[in-house]
């Protein structure tokens, strides 16, 4: 049975998911939103007989799996019942070459006998057409080609191609290297390429983590989260995707199956903000380039909430019948109609994501007056739309209301524009944006407050609460010790918390009542506890959230508060962001350690 005990490999051009036994069960090529060449995670009508790549150990007993220290390289050891074992090293090459980053759409697998005389068979069964097709296979002396409508893959290896094509079980007597990528000949022996790519890739990630501004505590968890966020960035354009997968349901048989392989402006702000706090500024600089294109293209018009990773504006949603879905829980959706929604928080998300560029002297391309003027167009839309009904951050599909979070984010757009204008010495613009920030804030405080509940509410003049209200101090909208926020926190505890976990909201939506907690909301709650002085309680809950991660320290979008099982698309950048932010807030300072 499929589960989300998965590892991620990638290189900021593409990525893949491996299960505990190093079976590659998901990977889209040539980029994150492409056709899944490996799609067994979402099953198919053939019992997942294709769409995967594994090393099957005969008489298998158990597996051990880990990431190499401070790296995106995965090591898996498979053991049989007699003590024989095989080691599998998986990675996607990424390193500096010719003064630029080398990140080809290539899988590398290095396989060696680890103990005794393991008997294995190699099974490489790519698919195409979202599980509906099988590639045409041809072979050469040392390679196998998989011809598909959109691309051709070539496996180059020093293993006998016949053993791979016929899936012959055999004793693994010496190391084997497998390189799967574009249909191009290698220019040096495959074993040498595997060794060199491994050493350079492993060194790249260790060097990258050396420059992270880590908290004193929970460093391994933060490093793993940071690397995972980096792997979810599409470096070619600067886009940051919400997750690597599509259609893993938020809860069993819920129909809440969505494609998250796109760039949500809101999610990307949170990712960039978290990496900035760790000192990983290059991702922000790349994202600034992506956002600049969006801002220029919008021309002051409405801003859609989600874009394709190459700035695509149409993400029409469809269902793919060739895949039965995660554990057979379809449908499998490709595309996301959320791009057509009105979500007015996006204006604030863009301004917040780019504001640091005007203040951070480390950046090679700091924000300037010309870029500020482009951002002002978004600020003007925020002024126009802050009290207009929208789908909200939770993307409700059948109703619109004036959402408090959207109004607060529109306030944040105006507030940050005033601060940027002050930085640039534009006094008249400071006054302009402060005026509108004050106006929006005053009306939001009045209309989003429910005196009978003693809490802010999710929608103006409403009676329901949602977890986005926990972000009010984080966004600077009001201090954490404000009695109104303390009342809101108490209300969230009463209506949204279930055990150690927090739901987005409790009210029924388009699909009924939510069944699973939303992991980032639990981290928001942890941060709120810390902000109001309940630090020890926050630390204890944070430790329990760390224990809720999978075996390699990763989180999906959702979690069943009763069973602890992970649900929803994976790995969810929101969730990993929440982990980083909470660790930075809660960790003891370095000074106390010495």
Short mmCIF file of C-alpha atoms in Angstrom, two decimals, residues 14 24 29 38 53 89-93 102 104-111 124 142-146 152-159 164 176-198:
data_model
loop_
_atom_site.label_atom_id
_atom_site.label_comp_id
_atom_site.label_asym_id
_atom_site.label_seq_id
_atom_site.Cartn_x
_atom_site.Cartn_y
_atom_site.Cartn_z
CA UNK A 14 13.19 18.32 -11.78
CA UNK A 24 11.18 5.66 -7.62
CA UNK A 29 9.91 15.29 -16.90
CA UNK A 38 7.26 7.49 -12.92
CA UNK A 53 12.06 2.05 -11.14
CA UNK A 89 22.63 5.73 -3.82
CA UNK A 90 20.18 8.05 -5.60
CA UNK A 91 20.59 11.68 -6.62
CA UNK A 92 20.08 14.23 -9.35
CA UNK A 93 23.33 15.97 -10.38
CA UNK A 102 24.90 22.17 -13.88
CA UNK A 104 20.46 18.31 -16.09
CA UNK A 105 17.22 16.25 -16.06
CA UNK A 106 19.21 13.15 -15.13
CA UNK A 107 18.79 10.39 -12.55
CA UNK A 108 21.91 8.70 -11.21
CA UNK A 109 21.75 5.38 -9.33
CA UNK A 110 24.89 3.77 -7.91
CA UNK A 111 24.29 0.21 -6.74
CA UNK A 124 12.81 0.03 -15.00
CA UNK A 142 25.37 -0.36 -23.36
CA UNK A 143 22.17 1.62 -23.34
CA UNK A 144 18.41 1.30 -23.52
CA UNK A 145 16.15 3.92 -25.09
CA UNK A 146 12.57 4.65 -24.01
CA UNK A 152 13.13 10.02 -25.38
CA UNK A 153 15.02 8.79 -22.34
CA UNK A 154 18.28 6.89 -22.49
CA UNK A 155 19.56 4.57 -19.76
CA UNK A 156 23.32 4.18 -19.91
CA UNK A 157 24.76 1.53 -17.62
CA UNK A 158 27.57 -0.91 -17.00
CA UNK A 159 25.03 -3.56 -15.97
CA UNK A 164 17.42 -4.97 -17.23
CA UNK A 176 26.70 -0.93 -11.04
CA UNK A 177 25.99 2.62 -12.22
CA UNK A 178 22.80 3.66 -14.00
CA UNK A 179 22.34 7.07 -15.60
CA UNK A 180 18.87 7.87 -16.98
CA UNK A 181 18.36 11.11 -18.85
CA UNK A 182 18.08 12.69 -22.29
CA UNK A 183 18.89 10.62 -25.35
CA UNK A 184 22.53 11.69 -25.48
CA UNK A 185 25.73 9.66 -25.50
CA UNK A 186 28.00 9.92 -22.47
CA UNK A 187 31.50 11.19 -23.13
CA UNK A 188 33.24 9.09 -20.46
CA UNK A 189 32.73 5.72 -18.76
CA UNK A 190 29.42 5.55 -16.92
CA UNK A 191 31.05 4.46 -13.65
CA UNK A 192 33.39 7.45 -13.77
CA UNK A 193 30.51 9.82 -14.49
CA UNK A 194 28.52 8.33 -11.62
CA UNK A 195 31.44 8.74 -9.22
CA UNK A 196 32.26 12.29 -10.29
CA UNK A 197 28.66 13.47 -10.31
CA UNK A 198 28.13 11.94 -6.87
#
